[in-house]
């Protein structure tokens, strides 16, 4: 934490005291912060500059280049180039620009610019070429080290700054070749010197060792010396840029390092994985996406500061598991990615197990022992066919499967998983247009009094028949709920059921109540009662002819559920609890709200003739409903034996014994031609 607190101080110190101009820009090129050196270079005040974009400062001849380089930096590329700016007084000033992306939480939010004033160097080159003697004073008193080399590369002259920089006196330098101070890449240095001898000017970075053995970085500009039309040697101007390079390195580290865990970040990961795939496309490569289970609960319980500490502890444990051939990064939130190369599937399995076992050991957060679990998805590449995006997407999908089947486990991406995901995507995309394409329909299953055989109601059930073939409700309804499509589909069902009620009313068929299932997502919408009111009024049906079915699972929020049920009751709409007996939440609701119908789950009627305990439980629930003056419907009645068993308790039955769900048209024909008794023969 102290290290994190210190970083901004280091940054401000560099920003304020750098010998070069520094500024930061947002993604639109607006200047945000400008250090004193750059303000001095440009001749504007800070208030004036912060109202500008860089476009207003660049000479028109250079604006296209500046725009091109700015966009490259926004794509994550560090840029070096020269340009010309216009000072406030109208003077043109040449600058060498270093542009670096500003990365916050893995996203590039702007650009850092380091501007070096080239005016002195440009002027020095011109003056030295015009008249060596005239500018001797410039040579001696230059703020940068200036040396003269002969055609053999030996020092012929040097100013005071050159003596300070190298640690050697002028007399000592005159007996030395320049290459004797070069620490590395001496061959390249000789090649560069040959370019100067051929008439070219160069600007390079070199690493030099001084007389005392100190190693530092130099920014070197060199030009040929011409006398009487012939090249006689070279002038070299050198500046110690060790601190600047270290600062650049630190900025680069910040751009590619996660500040909470110290791990490489998302930017680094994408660069690394692209390099790995490009350089070694045929080897076995695996990506492991690791997501912390229920991490939001840690933040909610302890706060984000402790959450960050937890992430740091988690990353430390993960790092202890990775091997030399593995790379790990934090790509955002509570998600980590591991790249491992040259591995077999058994090794990957072992690594995943090691991650999980390591994390299953409790961590101490604010004196509380907390077990943090993880879910891992794994994708493999053993050919050159897969792209980076493919591998990441596949490992993420496998991770989501690991979460779905219980968390604290790992899953490999497989062809079967691909088929399931493809099928799910196909359903989701088609479901978005299902209403518009007129692919949805309702079927109705009668609810029959077991004593009189009179139909007392109908349950409306949703069916979907898209172009690629019918999809069962068990498959498409969970997807509709997950994506939120259930809200529009649910409204369609309510409206369609009301329209059918109105049609039967106009045809003077026996009046029955129609019940419609409502999903948990619909029921959690505080505007749901008003939507029901609007549909009932628009379709001109009696509210009491409509019954809303909700499952026990939607009533975990007892207070909220009671309020919505009460609002529906005030509309005159009937309310039923579906699948009663599979939970307990509805008992709490029933203490304060009058429920019209209890629908007992079909699991209760199965095997009651052979299970006395189940029969006792069923009877108790029926009596509870009767005592509360509530209609009781038994679902899943499929045999005459079950029907006869229920007669004694005077309940309503629903199931295949009476009818399977049928389209409204077929129900209408049976209603008209055969009457009630025909239900048994459908």
XYZ file of C-alpha atoms in Angstrom:
682
model
C 0.000 0.000 0.000
C 2.887 2.389 0.802
C 4.332 1.602 -2.600
C 1.026 2.482 -4.250
C 0.821 5.732 -2.299
C 4.356 6.642 -3.279
C 3.847 6.178 -7.026
C 1.779 9.378 -7.545
C 4.495 11.336 -5.691
C 7.158 9.906 -7.991
C 5.040 10.779 -10.995
C 4.443 14.378 -9.858
C 8.142 14.819 -9.109
C 9.075 13.636 -12.605
C 6.316 15.768 -14.088
C 7.350 18.955 -12.280
C 11.150 18.740 -12.463
C 11.714 17.013 -15.805
C 14.012 19.056 -18.091
C 11.651 18.215 -20.939
C 8.117 19.370 -21.475
C 5.443 16.884 -20.341
C 1.683 16.951 -20.704
C -1.282 14.610 -20.609
C -4.161 14.578 -23.090
C -7.540 12.885 -23.084
C -8.719 10.687 -25.972
C -9.977 13.747 -27.866
C -6.579 15.463 -27.746
C -7.591 17.999 -25.079
C -4.663 19.090 -22.881
C -5.315 18.133 -19.256
C -2.094 18.751 -17.352
C 1.030 20.634 -18.526
C 4.323 20.916 -16.675
C 6.177 24.266 -16.298
C 8.814 23.408 -18.929
C 6.228 22.811 -21.654
C 4.334 25.964 -20.680
C 7.598 27.869 -21.028
C 8.347 26.258 -24.398
C 4.941 27.165 -25.811
C 4.600 30.569 -24.139
C 1.032 30.002 -22.923
C -0.354 29.914 -19.403
C -1.774 26.722 -17.958
C -5.301 28.164 -18.111
C -4.886 28.943 -21.821
C -3.470 25.516 -22.674
C -6.168 23.528 -20.842
C -8.739 25.091 -23.154
C -6.895 23.806 -26.238
C -6.388 20.588 -28.137
C -2.990 19.721 -29.551
C -4.307 20.511 -33.053
C -4.184 24.268 -32.361
C -0.490 24.082 -31.382
C 0.889 22.056 -34.314
C 2.215 23.739 -37.478
C -0.219 23.002 -40.323
C 2.472 21.135 -42.276
C 2.798 18.620 -39.446
C -0.841 18.175 -38.341
C -1.507 15.042 -40.422
C 1.561 13.340 -38.962
C 0.539 14.374 -35.435
C -3.002 12.982 -35.923
C -1.658 9.705 -37.296
C 0.748 9.232 -34.379
C -1.921 10.214 -31.803
C -4.273 7.502 -33.097
C -1.449 4.926 -32.993
C -0.856 5.741 -29.319
C -4.596 5.318 -28.594
C -4.170 1.826 -30.079
C -1.463 1.094 -27.474
C 1.702 1.939 -29.473
C 4.453 4.185 -28.063
C 5.479 6.758 -30.694
C 8.642 8.803 -31.329
C 8.631 11.581 -33.923
C 9.596 15.184 -34.621
C 7.157 18.017 -35.195
C 6.971 21.825 -35.169
C 4.760 23.798 -32.787
C 3.637 27.421 -32.968
C 4.411 29.481 -29.862
C 1.966 32.070 -28.567
C 4.087 34.814 -30.118
C 3.930 33.070 -33.513
C 7.453 31.604 -33.468
C 7.923 28.060 -34.692
C 9.735 25.658 -32.399
C 10.966 22.146 -33.368
C 10.206 19.393 -30.867
C 11.053 15.729 -30.497
C 7.918 13.971 -29.234
C 7.595 10.765 -27.217
C 3.936 9.695 -26.888
C 2.870 7.024 -24.402
C -0.627 5.605 -23.766
C -2.258 6.305 -20.388
C -3.717 2.994 -19.203
C -6.291 2.875 -16.365
C -7.845 -0.470 -15.339
C -6.789 -2.017 -18.612
C -8.273 0.771 -20.823
C -6.380 3.548 -22.651
C -7.891 6.785 -21.331
C -5.473 9.254 -22.885
C -1.883 10.032 -23.866
C 1.280 11.205 -22.110
C 3.519 13.450 -24.259
C 7.200 14.133 -23.511
C 8.425 17.036 -25.663
C 12.115 17.750 -26.078
C 13.017 21.193 -27.429
C 15.225 20.615 -30.487
C 15.851 24.283 -31.065
C 19.323 24.211 -29.562
C 20.375 21.096 -31.424
C 19.013 22.334 -34.745
C 20.697 25.647 -34.253
C 23.940 23.966 -33.228
C 24.033 21.847 -36.369
C 23.449 24.852 -38.598
C 25.960 27.087 -36.887
C 28.675 24.461 -36.702
C 28.371 23.772 -40.405
C 28.521 27.501 -41.282
C 31.536 28.499 -39.288
C 33.399 26.379 -36.733
C 35.350 29.302 -35.271
C 32.328 31.568 -35.001
C 30.527 29.155 -32.728
C 33.407 28.016 -30.558
C 31.709 29.671 -27.629
C 28.629 27.521 -28.246
C 30.865 24.440 -28.309
C 32.533 25.267 -25.028
C 29.509 26.410 -23.101
C 26.852 24.055 -24.435
C 24.696 22.528 -21.717
C 25.142 19.155 -23.416
C 28.390 17.272 -23.938
C 29.906 18.182 -27.324
C 32.899 16.335 -28.795
C 34.774 16.369 -32.093
C 35.954 13.098 -33.654
C 38.465 12.564 -36.434
C 37.889 10.149 -39.306
C 39.422 7.296 -37.267
C 36.937 7.827 -34.463
C 39.366 9.381 -31.993
C 38.453 12.372 -29.854
C 39.948 15.618 -31.162
C 38.141 17.998 -28.854
C 35.548 18.108 -26.120
C 33.821 20.711 -24.021
C 33.626 20.987 -20.252
C 30.346 19.082 -20.170
C 31.999 16.196 -22.034
C 34.669 16.010 -19.347
C 31.995 15.957 -16.628
C 29.997 13.308 -18.457
C 32.870 10.900 -19.158
C 34.988 11.582 -16.077
C 38.028 12.008 -18.311
C 39.899 15.249 -18.805
C 40.200 16.684 -22.293
C 43.831 15.577 -22.510
C 42.853 12.019 -21.567
C 40.054 11.961 -24.117
C 42.369 13.025 -26.944
C 44.179 9.676 -26.734
C 41.008 7.554 -26.837
C 38.669 6.253 -29.555
C 34.999 6.933 -28.909
C 34.301 3.173 -28.949
C 36.338 2.689 -25.771
C 33.477 4.251 -23.785
C 30.706 2.281 -25.495
C 29.419 -0.494 -23.209
C 27.432 -2.583 -25.688
C 26.661 -2.819 -29.402
C 30.092 -1.470 -30.366
C 29.689 -2.980 -33.812
C 26.539 -0.944 -34.365
C 28.302 2.160 -33.061
C 31.047 1.682 -35.695
C 28.386 1.203 -38.379
C 26.725 4.450 -37.289
C 30.080 6.236 -37.436
C 30.563 5.009 -40.997
C 27.215 6.562 -41.918
C 28.420 9.903 -40.594
C 31.649 9.605 -42.595
C 29.518 8.991 -45.673
C 27.716 12.306 -45.075
C 24.648 11.329 -42.996
C 23.495 12.809 -39.714
C 22.298 10.368 -37.055
C 20.515 10.319 -33.751
C 20.942 7.197 -31.608
C 20.840 5.981 -28.034
C 24.010 4.463 -26.604
C 25.038 2.940 -23.303
C 28.333 4.369 -22.015
C 30.654 3.630 -19.112
C 32.501 6.588 -17.557
C 35.969 6.638 -16.013
C 34.604 5.494 -12.640
C 32.721 2.538 -14.098
C 29.275 4.128 -13.934
C 26.954 2.995 -16.709
C 24.371 5.363 -18.140
C 22.252 5.976 -21.218
C 23.083 8.653 -23.749
C 20.947 10.393 -26.321
C 23.496 11.113 -29.083
C 23.129 13.339 -32.134
C 26.052 13.370 -34.587
C 26.727 15.288 -37.800
C 29.604 15.206 -40.279
C 32.175 18.053 -40.291
C 32.812 19.395 -43.774
C 35.912 21.386 -44.629
C 36.457 22.621 -48.160
C 33.731 20.274 -49.366
C 35.306 17.190 -47.784
C 34.196 15.324 -44.646
C 36.905 15.772 -42.053
C 35.297 14.226 -38.963
C 32.167 14.481 -36.852
C 30.592 16.557 -34.140
C 28.629 14.630 -31.516
C 26.241 16.106 -28.971
C 25.372 13.776 -26.076
C 22.947 14.051 -23.190
C 22.582 11.756 -20.192
C 19.028 10.365 -20.426
C 19.369 7.635 -17.785
C 16.720 9.131 -15.504
C 14.369 9.857 -18.403
C 14.682 6.282 -19.681
C 14.053 4.933 -16.213
C 10.972 7.127 -15.992
C 9.815 5.913 -19.392
C 10.382 2.358 -18.249
C 8.338 3.005 -15.127
C 5.522 4.543 -17.173
C 5.641 1.525 -19.466
C 5.505 -0.783 -16.456
C 2.478 1.101 -15.185
C 0.845 0.653 -18.580
C 1.360 -3.108 -18.478
C 1.130 -3.883 -14.757
C -1.921 -4.313 -12.536
C -1.441 -1.954 -9.614
C -3.372 -4.050 -7.064
C -1.708 -7.430 -7.559
C 1.541 -6.498 -9.294
C 0.698 -9.010 -12.022
C 0.817 -8.170 -15.730
C -2.475 -6.650 -16.842
C -4.870 -7.091 -19.777
C -2.687 -5.058 -22.166
C 0.271 -7.265 -21.434
C -1.798 -10.423 -21.810
C -3.023 -9.594 -25.302
C 0.494 -8.681 -26.406
C 1.946 -11.842 -24.867
C -0.656 -14.284 -26.202
C -0.381 -12.806 -29.692
C 3.401 -13.215 -29.599
C 3.119 -16.773 -28.308
C 0.681 -17.844 -31.021
C 2.628 -16.050 -33.744
C 5.996 -17.491 -32.769
C 4.941 -21.017 -31.762
C 1.710 -21.846 -33.605
C 1.965 -25.635 -33.615
C 2.833 -26.429 -30.052
C 0.333 -27.390 -27.391
C -0.907 -24.177 -25.808
C -3.512 -23.775 -23.076
C -5.364 -20.790 -21.675
C -6.893 -21.038 -18.208
C -9.469 -18.394 -17.309
C -9.781 -18.191 -13.514
C -12.690 -16.355 -11.916
C -13.138 -15.891 -8.167
C -16.492 -17.279 -7.010
C -18.818 -14.826 -5.266
C -16.159 -12.129 -5.041
C -18.859 -9.461 -4.911
C -19.853 -10.798 -1.501
C -16.345 -10.053 -0.183
C -16.569 -6.462 -1.416
C -20.088 -6.088 -0.021
C -19.144 -7.557 3.354
C -15.693 -6.054 3.955
C -15.471 -3.118 1.529
C -13.402 -2.594 -1.588
C -10.147 -1.908 0.251
C -10.254 -5.338 1.884
C -11.441 -6.719 -1.446
C -8.228 -5.415 -3.027
C -6.213 -7.079 -0.263
C -8.059 -10.314 -0.998
C -7.170 -10.009 -4.683
C -3.530 -9.533 -3.726
C -3.618 -12.666 -1.538
C -5.361 -14.620 -4.278
C -2.789 -13.562 -6.867
C 0.054 -14.568 -4.522
C -1.397 -18.052 -4.184
C -1.934 -18.401 -7.905
C 1.633 -17.252 -8.629
C 2.985 -19.976 -6.334
C 1.293 -22.587 -8.525
C 2.504 -21.420 -11.936
C 5.662 -22.888 -13.416
C 8.474 -21.301 -15.406
C 6.653 -22.025 -18.675
C 3.435 -20.429 -17.410
C 2.445 -16.740 -17.545
C -0.272 -15.271 -15.341
C -2.045 -11.936 -15.562
C -5.015 -10.179 -13.994
C -7.266 -9.105 -16.829
C -9.828 -7.202 -14.761
C -12.149 -7.458 -11.775
C -11.718 -10.848 -10.144
C -10.569 -12.606 -13.319
C -7.103 -14.006 -14.009
C -5.710 -15.719 -17.102
C -2.841 -18.203 -17.285
C -0.986 -19.025 -20.513
C 0.968 -22.262 -20.503
C 2.985 -23.740 -23.373
C 4.366 -27.128 -24.363
C 2.025 -29.022 -22.054
C -0.059 -32.150 -22.187
C -3.662 -32.296 -21.087
C -2.729 -34.247 -17.946
C -0.331 -31.474 -16.893
C -3.010 -28.844 -17.402
C -5.441 -30.881 -15.327
C -2.856 -31.155 -12.567
C -2.233 -27.387 -12.688
C -5.963 -26.624 -12.460
C -6.327 -28.973 -9.478
C -3.355 -27.300 -7.810
C -4.954 -23.868 -8.241
C -8.220 -25.082 -6.690
C -6.557 -26.920 -3.778
C -4.373 -23.911 -2.993
C -7.371 -21.583 -2.957
C -9.427 -23.887 -0.727
C -7.162 -22.968 2.183
C -8.789 -20.150 4.239
C -7.532 -16.574 3.957
C -7.615 -14.098 6.833
C -9.647 -10.959 6.117
C -10.178 -8.533 9.015
C -9.550 -11.344 11.511
C -12.126 -13.525 9.744
C -11.141 -16.777 8.065
C -12.716 -16.839 4.623
C -12.548 -19.638 2.064
C -12.276 -18.213 -1.430
C -13.040 -20.629 -4.245
C -12.392 -20.290 -7.958
C -13.901 -21.594 -11.187
C -11.547 -22.404 -14.056
C -12.216 -22.703 -17.771
C -9.572 -24.249 -20.038
C -9.136 -23.973 -23.804
C -6.481 -25.836 -25.787
C -4.720 -25.067 -29.038
C -2.597 -27.731 -30.676
C -2.919 -26.421 -34.257
C -2.493 -23.070 -35.960
C -6.221 -22.735 -36.626
C -7.306 -20.993 -33.452
C -7.152 -17.243 -33.013
C -6.489 -15.356 -29.787
C -10.145 -14.345 -29.558
C -11.250 -17.952 -30.111
C -9.091 -19.260 -27.282
C -10.158 -16.546 -24.859
C -13.834 -16.973 -25.696
C -13.608 -20.754 -25.344
C -11.853 -20.638 -21.969
C -14.383 -18.090 -20.738
C -17.295 -20.282 -21.842
C -15.745 -23.269 -20.091
C -15.339 -21.137 -16.947
C -19.013 -20.163 -17.053
C -19.898 -23.854 -17.291
C -17.740 -24.523 -14.217
C -19.720 -21.879 -12.336
C -23.032 -23.226 -13.582
C -22.404 -26.749 -12.325
C -21.480 -25.655 -8.808
C -18.291 -23.525 -8.860
C -14.982 -24.508 -7.235
C -14.118 -26.744 -10.202
C -12.515 -26.688 -13.635
C -13.925 -27.477 -17.070
C -12.323 -27.998 -20.469
C -13.816 -26.455 -23.586
C -15.122 -29.367 -25.679
C -17.027 -29.916 -28.899
C -20.071 -30.870 -26.827
C -19.867 -27.591 -24.931
C -19.515 -25.803 -28.253
C -22.687 -27.482 -29.487
C -24.581 -26.457 -26.349
C -23.371 -22.874 -26.597
C -24.152 -22.731 -30.319
C -27.623 -24.111 -29.627
C -28.158 -21.586 -26.853
C -27.058 -18.722 -29.101
C -29.327 -19.968 -31.876
C -32.266 -20.052 -29.470
C -31.463 -16.637 -28.019
C -31.159 -14.943 -31.412
C -34.313 -16.559 -32.760
C -36.223 -15.851 -29.550
C -35.649 -12.117 -30.003
C -37.816 -12.195 -33.130
C -40.276 -14.867 -31.984
C -43.171 -12.470 -31.352
C -42.629 -10.502 -34.547
C -42.342 -13.730 -36.573
C -45.595 -15.025 -35.033
C -43.863 -18.177 -33.788
C -45.329 -18.197 -30.271
C -48.615 -19.840 -29.373
C -50.616 -20.880 -26.323
C -52.101 -24.250 -25.526
C -54.556 -24.843 -22.703
C -54.895 -27.666 -20.188
C -58.191 -28.007 -18.321
C -58.523 -28.065 -14.544
C -61.377 -30.419 -13.551
C -63.395 -30.925 -10.368
C -62.704 -34.582 -9.464
C -66.224 -35.001 -7.997
C -68.415 -33.369 -10.664
C -66.060 -33.604 -13.652
C -66.834 -29.979 -14.389
C -64.120 -27.837 -15.905
C -63.287 -25.053 -13.445
C -60.370 -23.463 -15.230
C -57.668 -23.614 -17.861
C -53.925 -23.193 -17.578
C -52.359 -21.344 -20.501
C -49.039 -22.882 -21.508
C -46.507 -21.300 -23.860
C -45.227 -23.078 -26.973
C -42.612 -21.978 -29.521
C -42.158 -23.353 -33.010
C -39.322 -21.469 -34.771
C -38.161 -22.173 -38.337
C -35.440 -24.595 -37.186
C -37.916 -26.788 -35.243
C -39.959 -26.790 -32.058
C -38.130 -25.937 -28.831
C -39.452 -27.147 -25.484
C -40.342 -24.609 -22.761
C -37.809 -26.263 -20.455
C -35.109 -25.222 -22.946
C -36.137 -21.764 -24.118
C -37.784 -20.258 -21.010
C -34.566 -20.288 -18.876
C -32.776 -18.534 -21.762
C -35.593 -16.008 -22.022
C -35.294 -15.317 -18.284
C -31.497 -15.041 -18.426
C -31.564 -12.558 -21.312
C -34.558 -10.554 -20.069
C -36.630 -11.505 -23.129
C -39.128 -13.090 -20.757
C -40.468 -9.608 -19.972
C -41.776 -8.948 -23.480
C -42.747 -12.610 -23.993
C -44.564 -12.665 -20.648
C -46.596 -9.601 -21.605
C -47.480 -11.267 -24.909
C -48.699 -14.378 -23.039
C -50.867 -12.311 -20.700
C -52.395 -10.374 -23.572
C -52.964 -13.506 -25.691
C -54.637 -15.295 -22.770
C -56.933 -12.303 -22.210
C -57.840 -12.237 -25.898
C -58.746 -15.920 -25.742
C -60.909 -15.314 -22.666
C -62.747 -12.637 -24.653
C -63.196 -14.955 -27.657
C -64.736 -17.709 -25.513
C -66.969 -15.141 -23.872
C -68.263 -13.929 -27.255
C -68.897 -17.546 -28.330
C -70.922 -18.041 -25.123
C -68.847 -21.033 -24.062
C -68.833 -22.027 -20.374
C -67.078 -19.359 -18.310
C -63.813 -20.579 -16.778
C -60.829 -18.948 -15.169
C -57.578 -18.922 -17.212
C -54.313 -19.062 -15.301
C -51.029 -17.736 -16.660
C -47.555 -18.548 -15.334
C -45.394 -15.542 -14.437
C -41.597 -15.817 -14.193
C -39.558 -14.620 -11.251
C -38.095 -11.840 -13.389
C -41.536 -10.531 -14.321
C -42.773 -10.702 -10.760
C -39.798 -8.721 -9.463
C -40.787 -5.801 -11.697
C -42.487 -3.276 -9.389
C -44.558 -2.098 -12.368
C -45.940 -5.583 -13.031
C -49.387 -4.959 -11.430
C -49.879 -1.792 -13.494
C -48.928 -3.705 -16.665
C -51.513 -6.372 -15.809
C -54.139 -3.667 -15.214
C -53.373 -2.085 -18.608
C -53.688 -5.398 -20.466
C -56.952 -6.364 -18.724
C -58.480 -2.966 -19.474
C -57.289 -2.875 -23.089
C -58.607 -6.369 -23.821
C -61.850 -5.658 -21.906
C -61.928 -8.813 -19.770
C -63.100 -9.297 -16.218
C -60.020 -9.313 -13.909
C -61.515 -12.254 -11.977
C -61.338 -14.380 -15.151
C -57.523 -14.130 -15.070
C -55.329 -15.912 -12.577
C -51.611 -15.215 -12.129
C -49.513 -18.249 -11.196
C -46.285 -17.678 -9.284
C -43.869 -20.304 -7.958
C -42.666 -20.526 -4.397
C -39.145 -19.645 -5.559
C -40.139 -16.081 -6.523
C -41.229 -15.346 -2.965
C -37.878 -15.424 -1.225
C -38.344 -11.668 -0.813
C -41.441 -12.132 1.345
C -42.103 -8.437 1.922
C -41.813 -7.526 -1.764
C -43.868 -10.550 -2.858
C -46.650 -9.747 -0.402
C -46.865 -6.171 -1.670
C -47.152 -7.209 -5.336
C -49.697 -9.939 -4.580
C -51.794 -7.466 -2.614
C -51.750 -5.038 -5.567
C -52.860 -7.796 -7.948
C -55.653 -8.781 -5.568
C -56.843 -5.176 -5.450
C -57.148 -5.282 -9.250
C -59.490 -8.236 -8.901
C -57.031 -10.667 -10.493
C -56.779 -14.117 -8.894
C -53.414 -15.357 -7.572
C -52.213 -18.957 -7.445
C -49.072 -20.441 -5.929
C -47.650 -23.033 -8.329
C -45.533 -26.059 -7.323
C -46.673 -25.756 -3.711
C -44.863 -28.176 -1.457
C -41.417 -27.781 -3.020
C -40.371 -24.905 -0.758
C -41.412 -22.918 2.278
C -41.416 -19.230 1.334
C -45.087 -19.171 0.406
C -46.091 -20.053 3.968
C -44.731 -16.687 5.093
C -46.635 -14.852 2.356
C -49.888 -16.673 3.138
C -49.818 -15.350 6.702
C -50.549 -11.830 5.464
C -52.022 -12.189 1.960
C -55.072 -14.144 0.826
C -54.106 -16.620 -1.919
C -56.875 -17.896 -4.243
C -55.345 -21.188 -5.363
C -52.744 -23.650 -4.142
C -51.349 -25.802 -6.940
C -49.721 -28.867 -5.409
C -46.703 -30.095 -7.344
C -47.120 -33.371 -9.210
C -44.298 -34.919 -7.170
C -46.745 -35.084 -4.256
C -49.257 -37.312 -6.080
C -46.673 -39.698 -7.491
C -46.648 -43.036 -5.656
C -48.937 -41.827 -2.822
C -50.735 -45.177 -2.913
C -47.493 -46.889 -1.928
C -46.056 -44.222 0.354
C -48.032 -43.535 3.537
C -45.794 -40.626 4.579
C -46.295 -38.899 1.250
C -50.062 -39.440 1.500
C -50.110 -37.900 4.984
C -48.200 -34.894 3.731
C -50.521 -34.484 0.748
C -53.608 -34.638 2.964
C -52.083 -32.065 5.346
C -51.484 -29.607 2.502
C -55.002 -30.118 1.125
C -56.480 -29.455 4.586
C -54.296 -26.363 4.931
C -55.710 -25.036 1.699
C -59.289 -25.838 2.704
C -58.824 -24.201 6.095
C -57.585 -21.059 4.371
C -60.607 -21.117 2.053
C -58.279 -21.632 -0.907
C -58.954 -23.661 -4.039
C -56.611 -26.680 -4.186
C -55.381 -28.041 -7.536
C -53.389 -31.264 -7.772
C -51.045 -31.300 -10.779
C -49.873 -34.403 -12.613
C -53.003 -36.550 -12.273
C -52.457 -39.234 -14.888
C -54.380 -42.361 -13.742
C -57.914 -43.230 -12.701
C -56.508 -44.570 -9.448
C -55.093 -41.149 -8.604
C -58.358 -39.469 -9.547
C -60.438 -41.814 -7.377
C -58.005 -41.330 -4.498
C -58.557 -37.563 -4.636
C -62.363 -37.690 -4.783
C -62.635 -37.911 -1.040
C -60.872 -34.555 -0.652
C -62.981 -32.615 -3.202
C -60.065 -30.996 -5.036
C -59.401 -29.862 -8.599
C -57.183 -32.059 -10.773
C -55.006 -31.226 -13.735
C -53.160 -33.783 -15.793
C -53.099 -36.175 -18.717
C -55.923 -38.263 -17.246
C -58.264 -35.490 -18.331
C -56.346 -33.936 -21.203
C -52.955 -33.006 -22.455
C -52.522 -29.295 -23.347
C -54.425 -28.425 -26.550
C -54.703 -25.439 -28.888
C -57.697 -23.203 -28.207
C -59.376 -24.218 -31.479
C -59.452 -27.876 -30.594
C -60.684 -27.144 -27.063
C -63.480 -25.085 -28.541
C -64.618 -27.897 -30.866
C -64.723 -30.406 -28.005
C -66.531 -27.914 -25.813
C -69.185 -27.270 -28.411
C -69.790 -30.830 -29.664
C -69.231 -33.148 -26.758
C -69.510 -31.278 -23.509
C -67.600 -31.941 -20.327
C -67.459 -35.742 -20.464
C -65.401 -35.649 -23.637
C -62.318 -34.518 -21.681
C -61.654 -38.046 -20.511
C -61.286 -39.313 -24.078
C -58.849 -36.690 -25.421
